[in-house]
Short mmCIF file of C-alpha atoms in Angstrom, two decimals:
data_model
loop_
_atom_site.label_atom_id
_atom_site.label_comp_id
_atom_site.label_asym_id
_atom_site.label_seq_id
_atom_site.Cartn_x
_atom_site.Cartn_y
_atom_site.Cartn_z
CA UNK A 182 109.36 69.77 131.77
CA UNK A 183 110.32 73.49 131.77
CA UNK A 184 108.66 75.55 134.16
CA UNK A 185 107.31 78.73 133.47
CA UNK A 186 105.49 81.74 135.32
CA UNK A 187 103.90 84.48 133.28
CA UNK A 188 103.39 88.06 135.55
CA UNK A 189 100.92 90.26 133.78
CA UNK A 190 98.44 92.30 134.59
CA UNK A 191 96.75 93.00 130.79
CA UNK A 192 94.64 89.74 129.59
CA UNK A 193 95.39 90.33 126.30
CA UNK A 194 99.14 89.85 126.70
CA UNK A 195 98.26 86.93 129.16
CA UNK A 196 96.54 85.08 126.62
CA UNK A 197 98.37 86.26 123.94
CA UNK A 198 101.31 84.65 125.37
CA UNK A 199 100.39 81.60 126.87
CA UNK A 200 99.01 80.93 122.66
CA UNK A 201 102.73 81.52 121.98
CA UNK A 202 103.75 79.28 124.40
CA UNK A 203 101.13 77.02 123.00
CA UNK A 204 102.19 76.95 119.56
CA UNK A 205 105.96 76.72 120.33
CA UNK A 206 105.36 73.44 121.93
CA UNK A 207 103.55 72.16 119.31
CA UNK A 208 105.97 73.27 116.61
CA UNK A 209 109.08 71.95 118.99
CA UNK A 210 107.81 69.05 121.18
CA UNK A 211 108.93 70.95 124.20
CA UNK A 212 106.98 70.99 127.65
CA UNK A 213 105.84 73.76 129.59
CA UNK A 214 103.70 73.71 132.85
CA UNK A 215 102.59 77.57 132.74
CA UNK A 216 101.25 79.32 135.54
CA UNK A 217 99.70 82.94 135.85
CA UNK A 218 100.60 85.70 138.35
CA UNK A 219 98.62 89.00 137.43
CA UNK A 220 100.81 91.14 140.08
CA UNK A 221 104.35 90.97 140.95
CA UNK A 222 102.92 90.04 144.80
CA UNK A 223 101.74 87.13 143.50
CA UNK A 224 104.58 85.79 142.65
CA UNK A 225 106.43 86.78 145.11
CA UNK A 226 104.23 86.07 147.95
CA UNK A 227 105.11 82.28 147.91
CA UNK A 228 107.92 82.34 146.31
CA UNK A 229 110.33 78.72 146.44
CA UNK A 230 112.28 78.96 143.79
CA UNK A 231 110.19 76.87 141.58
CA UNK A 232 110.48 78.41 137.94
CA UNK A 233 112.94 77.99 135.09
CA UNK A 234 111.94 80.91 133.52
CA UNK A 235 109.66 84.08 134.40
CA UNK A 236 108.30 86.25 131.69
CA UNK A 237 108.00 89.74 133.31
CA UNK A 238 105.69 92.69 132.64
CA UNK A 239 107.23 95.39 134.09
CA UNK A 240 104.89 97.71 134.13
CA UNK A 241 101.81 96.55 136.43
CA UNK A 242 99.42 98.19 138.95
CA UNK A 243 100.84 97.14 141.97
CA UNK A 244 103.55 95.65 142.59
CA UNK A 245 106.03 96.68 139.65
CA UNK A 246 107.89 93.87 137.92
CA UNK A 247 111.16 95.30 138.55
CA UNK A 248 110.46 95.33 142.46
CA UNK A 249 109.56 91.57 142.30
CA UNK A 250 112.42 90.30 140.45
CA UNK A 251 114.63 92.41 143.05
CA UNK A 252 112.92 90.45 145.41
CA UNK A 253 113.17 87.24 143.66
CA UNK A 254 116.78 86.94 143.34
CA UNK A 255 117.14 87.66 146.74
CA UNK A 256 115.25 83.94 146.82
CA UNK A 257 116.48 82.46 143.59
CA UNK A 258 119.69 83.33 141.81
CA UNK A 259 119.50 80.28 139.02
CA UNK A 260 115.88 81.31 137.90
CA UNK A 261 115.96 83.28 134.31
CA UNK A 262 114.04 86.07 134.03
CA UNK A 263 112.49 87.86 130.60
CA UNK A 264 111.04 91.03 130.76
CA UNK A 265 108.40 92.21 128.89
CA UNK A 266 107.80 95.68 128.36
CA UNK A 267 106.48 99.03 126.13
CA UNK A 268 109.11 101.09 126.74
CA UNK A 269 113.39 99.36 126.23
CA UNK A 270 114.73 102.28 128.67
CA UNK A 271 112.61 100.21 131.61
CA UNK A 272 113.84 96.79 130.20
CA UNK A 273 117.93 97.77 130.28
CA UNK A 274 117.55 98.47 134.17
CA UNK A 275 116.74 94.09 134.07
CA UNK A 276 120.26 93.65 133.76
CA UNK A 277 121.09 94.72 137.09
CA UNK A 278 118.75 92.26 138.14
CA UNK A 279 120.08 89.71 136.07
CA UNK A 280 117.33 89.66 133.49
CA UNK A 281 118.58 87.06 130.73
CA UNK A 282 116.43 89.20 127.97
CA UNK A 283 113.67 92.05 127.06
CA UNK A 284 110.47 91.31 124.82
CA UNK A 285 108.93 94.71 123.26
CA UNK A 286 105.25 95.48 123.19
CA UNK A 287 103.74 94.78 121.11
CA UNK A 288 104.55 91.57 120.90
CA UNK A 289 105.24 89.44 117.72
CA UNK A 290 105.50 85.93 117.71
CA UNK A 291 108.79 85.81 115.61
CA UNK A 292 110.41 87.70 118.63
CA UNK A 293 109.04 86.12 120.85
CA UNK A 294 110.06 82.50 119.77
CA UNK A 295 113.45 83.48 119.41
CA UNK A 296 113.72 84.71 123.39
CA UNK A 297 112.45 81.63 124.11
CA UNK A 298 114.65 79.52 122.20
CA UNK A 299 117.48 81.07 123.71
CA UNK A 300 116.59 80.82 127.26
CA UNK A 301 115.91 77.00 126.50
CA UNK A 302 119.08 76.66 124.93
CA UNK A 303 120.98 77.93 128.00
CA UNK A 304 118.89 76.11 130.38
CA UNK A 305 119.59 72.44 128.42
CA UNK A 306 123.27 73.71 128.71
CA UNK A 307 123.20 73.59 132.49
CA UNK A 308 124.98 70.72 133.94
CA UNK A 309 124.50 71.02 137.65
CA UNK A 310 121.42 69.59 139.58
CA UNK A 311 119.70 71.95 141.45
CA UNK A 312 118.19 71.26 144.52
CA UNK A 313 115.89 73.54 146.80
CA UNK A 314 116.19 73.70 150.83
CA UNK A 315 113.78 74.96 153.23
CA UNK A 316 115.96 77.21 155.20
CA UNK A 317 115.34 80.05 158.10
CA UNK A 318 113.18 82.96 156.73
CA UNK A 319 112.61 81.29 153.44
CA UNK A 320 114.21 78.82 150.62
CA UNK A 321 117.46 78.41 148.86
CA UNK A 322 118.10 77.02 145.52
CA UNK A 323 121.73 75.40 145.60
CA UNK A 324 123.85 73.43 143.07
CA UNK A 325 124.27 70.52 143.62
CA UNK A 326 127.74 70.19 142.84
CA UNK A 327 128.33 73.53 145.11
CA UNK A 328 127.37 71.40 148.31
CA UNK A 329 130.68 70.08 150.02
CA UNK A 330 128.72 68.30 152.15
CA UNK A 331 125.75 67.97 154.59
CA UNK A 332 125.99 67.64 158.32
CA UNK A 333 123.29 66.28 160.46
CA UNK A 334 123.19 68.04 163.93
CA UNK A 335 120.47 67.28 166.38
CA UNK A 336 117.31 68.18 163.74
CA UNK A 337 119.15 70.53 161.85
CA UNK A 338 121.57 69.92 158.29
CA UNK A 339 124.04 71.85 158.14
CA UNK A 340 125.06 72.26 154.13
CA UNK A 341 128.80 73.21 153.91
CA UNK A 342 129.22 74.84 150.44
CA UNK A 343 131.31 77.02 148.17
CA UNK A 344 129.09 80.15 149.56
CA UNK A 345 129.40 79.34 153.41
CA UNK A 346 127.18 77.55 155.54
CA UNK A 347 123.37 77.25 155.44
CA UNK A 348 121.61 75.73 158.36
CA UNK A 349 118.21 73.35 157.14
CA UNK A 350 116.19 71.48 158.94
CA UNK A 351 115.23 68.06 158.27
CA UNK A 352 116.51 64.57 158.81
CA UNK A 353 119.53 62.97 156.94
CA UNK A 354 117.02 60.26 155.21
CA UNK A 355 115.62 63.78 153.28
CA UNK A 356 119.03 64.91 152.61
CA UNK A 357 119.81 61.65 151.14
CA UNK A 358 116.80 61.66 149.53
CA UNK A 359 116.81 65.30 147.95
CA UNK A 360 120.32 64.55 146.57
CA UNK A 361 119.80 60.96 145.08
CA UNK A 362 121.60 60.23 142.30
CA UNK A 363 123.73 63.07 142.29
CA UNK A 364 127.24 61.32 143.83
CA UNK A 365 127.01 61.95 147.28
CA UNK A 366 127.72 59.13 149.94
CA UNK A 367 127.48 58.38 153.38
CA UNK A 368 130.30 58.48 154.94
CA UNK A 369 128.84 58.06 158.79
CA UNK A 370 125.46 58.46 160.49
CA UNK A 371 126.37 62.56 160.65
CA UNK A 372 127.78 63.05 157.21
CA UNK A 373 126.86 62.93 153.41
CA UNK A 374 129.92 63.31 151.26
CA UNK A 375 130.00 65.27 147.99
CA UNK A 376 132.12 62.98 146.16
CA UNK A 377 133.10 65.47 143.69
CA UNK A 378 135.05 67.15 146.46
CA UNK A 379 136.63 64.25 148.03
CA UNK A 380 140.54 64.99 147.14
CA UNK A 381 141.32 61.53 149.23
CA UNK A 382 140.69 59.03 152.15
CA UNK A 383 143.78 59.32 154.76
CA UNK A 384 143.28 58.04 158.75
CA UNK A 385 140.25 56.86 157.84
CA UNK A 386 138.60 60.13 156.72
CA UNK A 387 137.87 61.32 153.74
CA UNK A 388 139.13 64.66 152.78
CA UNK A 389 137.34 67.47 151.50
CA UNK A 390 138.25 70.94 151.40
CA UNK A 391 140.87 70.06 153.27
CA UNK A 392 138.51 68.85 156.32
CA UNK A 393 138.88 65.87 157.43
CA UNK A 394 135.72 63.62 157.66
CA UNK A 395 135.66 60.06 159.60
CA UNK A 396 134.29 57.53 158.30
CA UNK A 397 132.80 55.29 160.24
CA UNK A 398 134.00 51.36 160.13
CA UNK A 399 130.51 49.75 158.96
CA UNK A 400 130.44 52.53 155.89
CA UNK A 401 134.17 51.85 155.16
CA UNK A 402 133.77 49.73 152.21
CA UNK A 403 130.54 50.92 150.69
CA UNK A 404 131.87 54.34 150.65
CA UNK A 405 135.32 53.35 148.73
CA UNK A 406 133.23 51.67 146.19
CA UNK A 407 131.28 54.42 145.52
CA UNK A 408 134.51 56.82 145.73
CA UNK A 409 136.35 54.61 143.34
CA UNK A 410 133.49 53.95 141.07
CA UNK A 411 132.90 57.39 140.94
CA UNK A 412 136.59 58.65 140.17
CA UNK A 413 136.93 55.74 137.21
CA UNK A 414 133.69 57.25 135.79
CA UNK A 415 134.64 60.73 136.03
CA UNK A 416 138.11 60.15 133.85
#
């Protein structure tokens, strides 16, 4: 299932491209779940980093859909954005917003599938889970294999990771949860171990990032299974 937000304020384009989007699953057997915004503050209004991709008119009444994908990738940095615009001099200013692509007005269809297909293409290339935390002032949409690991303090997680330290709050059992599947490991009642980033067990921690993290006695062996299973199947 690729997720998809359309923000555009014309009804034409709106249904002229949720046809497209229409057609190109019936032609390719992909899967879209397509929702409308008809204002940038729409979409940015509740925004939790919940999109693949975002087709963009930039040009609304508004809020302008340059302004809301500034204010989206203060939220989201993963989430591809297309613009979609009358005029290319308004679509090269994406880029500094990280805009994957522009789509001219008027739109044909040929054009359009071929945006598409590309933005699929590099999302199907992407080998990292993502995973989204509810954090102070908002939500944060983290790799998976970024996470070093997660510390449970009091009702907090703490998520140690290769950009610094963001503070959650939840209960280990949802951090376990949220990262299921995804080679991380208990390694005491405090700490959930990215095994990716374990570089050894020495004095009865495991090491990671240099940081040494106990493990507790009754974890001991469960842990080193998983550790060792998950070296042999990483070689």
């Amino acid at each position: 299932m690729i997720r998809i937000a359309i923000v555009e304020d014309d009804e034409l384009y709106i249904d002229q491209l949720r046809q497209y989007l229409k057609d190109y699953q019936s032609e390719t057997g992909e899967n879209f779940e397509v929702k409308i915004y008809r204002d940038g503050d729409g979409i940015t209004s509740d925004y939790k980093a919940q999109y693949d991709l975002i087709l963009m008119d930039i040009q609304m009444r508004f809020v302008d859909g340059m302004t809301a994908a500034e204010e989206i990738r203060r939220m989201d940095s993963e989430v591809m954005i297309i613009f979609i615009t009358n005029m290319a001099q308004y679509a090269i200013r994406g880029y500094e917003v990280g805009a994957l692509d522009y789509i001219l007005k008027p739109v044909a269809y040929f054009a359009f599938t071929q945006k598409i297909g590309r933005a699929i293409a590099k999302l199907k290339k992407k080998t990292k889970n993502s995973v989204v935390i509810q954090i102070r002032g908002g939500v944060l949409r983290l790799d998976a294999s970024d996470i070093y690991y997660v510390e449970s303090q009091a009702h907090n997680l703490i998520y140690h990771t290769k950009d610094g330290i963001f503070v959650a709050s939840g209960t280990m059992k949802q951090a376990e949860e949220l990262l299921r599947g995804m080679h991380f490991s208990r390694g005491n009642k405090g700490y959930l171990i990215n095994l990716e980033h374990v570089q050894g067990v020495r004095d009865k921690c495991a090491v990671v990032q240099g940081e040494k993290l106990l493990i507790s006695r009754p974890r001991t062996g469960a842990f080193m299974q998983e550790l060792t299973r998950y070296w042999s199947e990483a070689d």
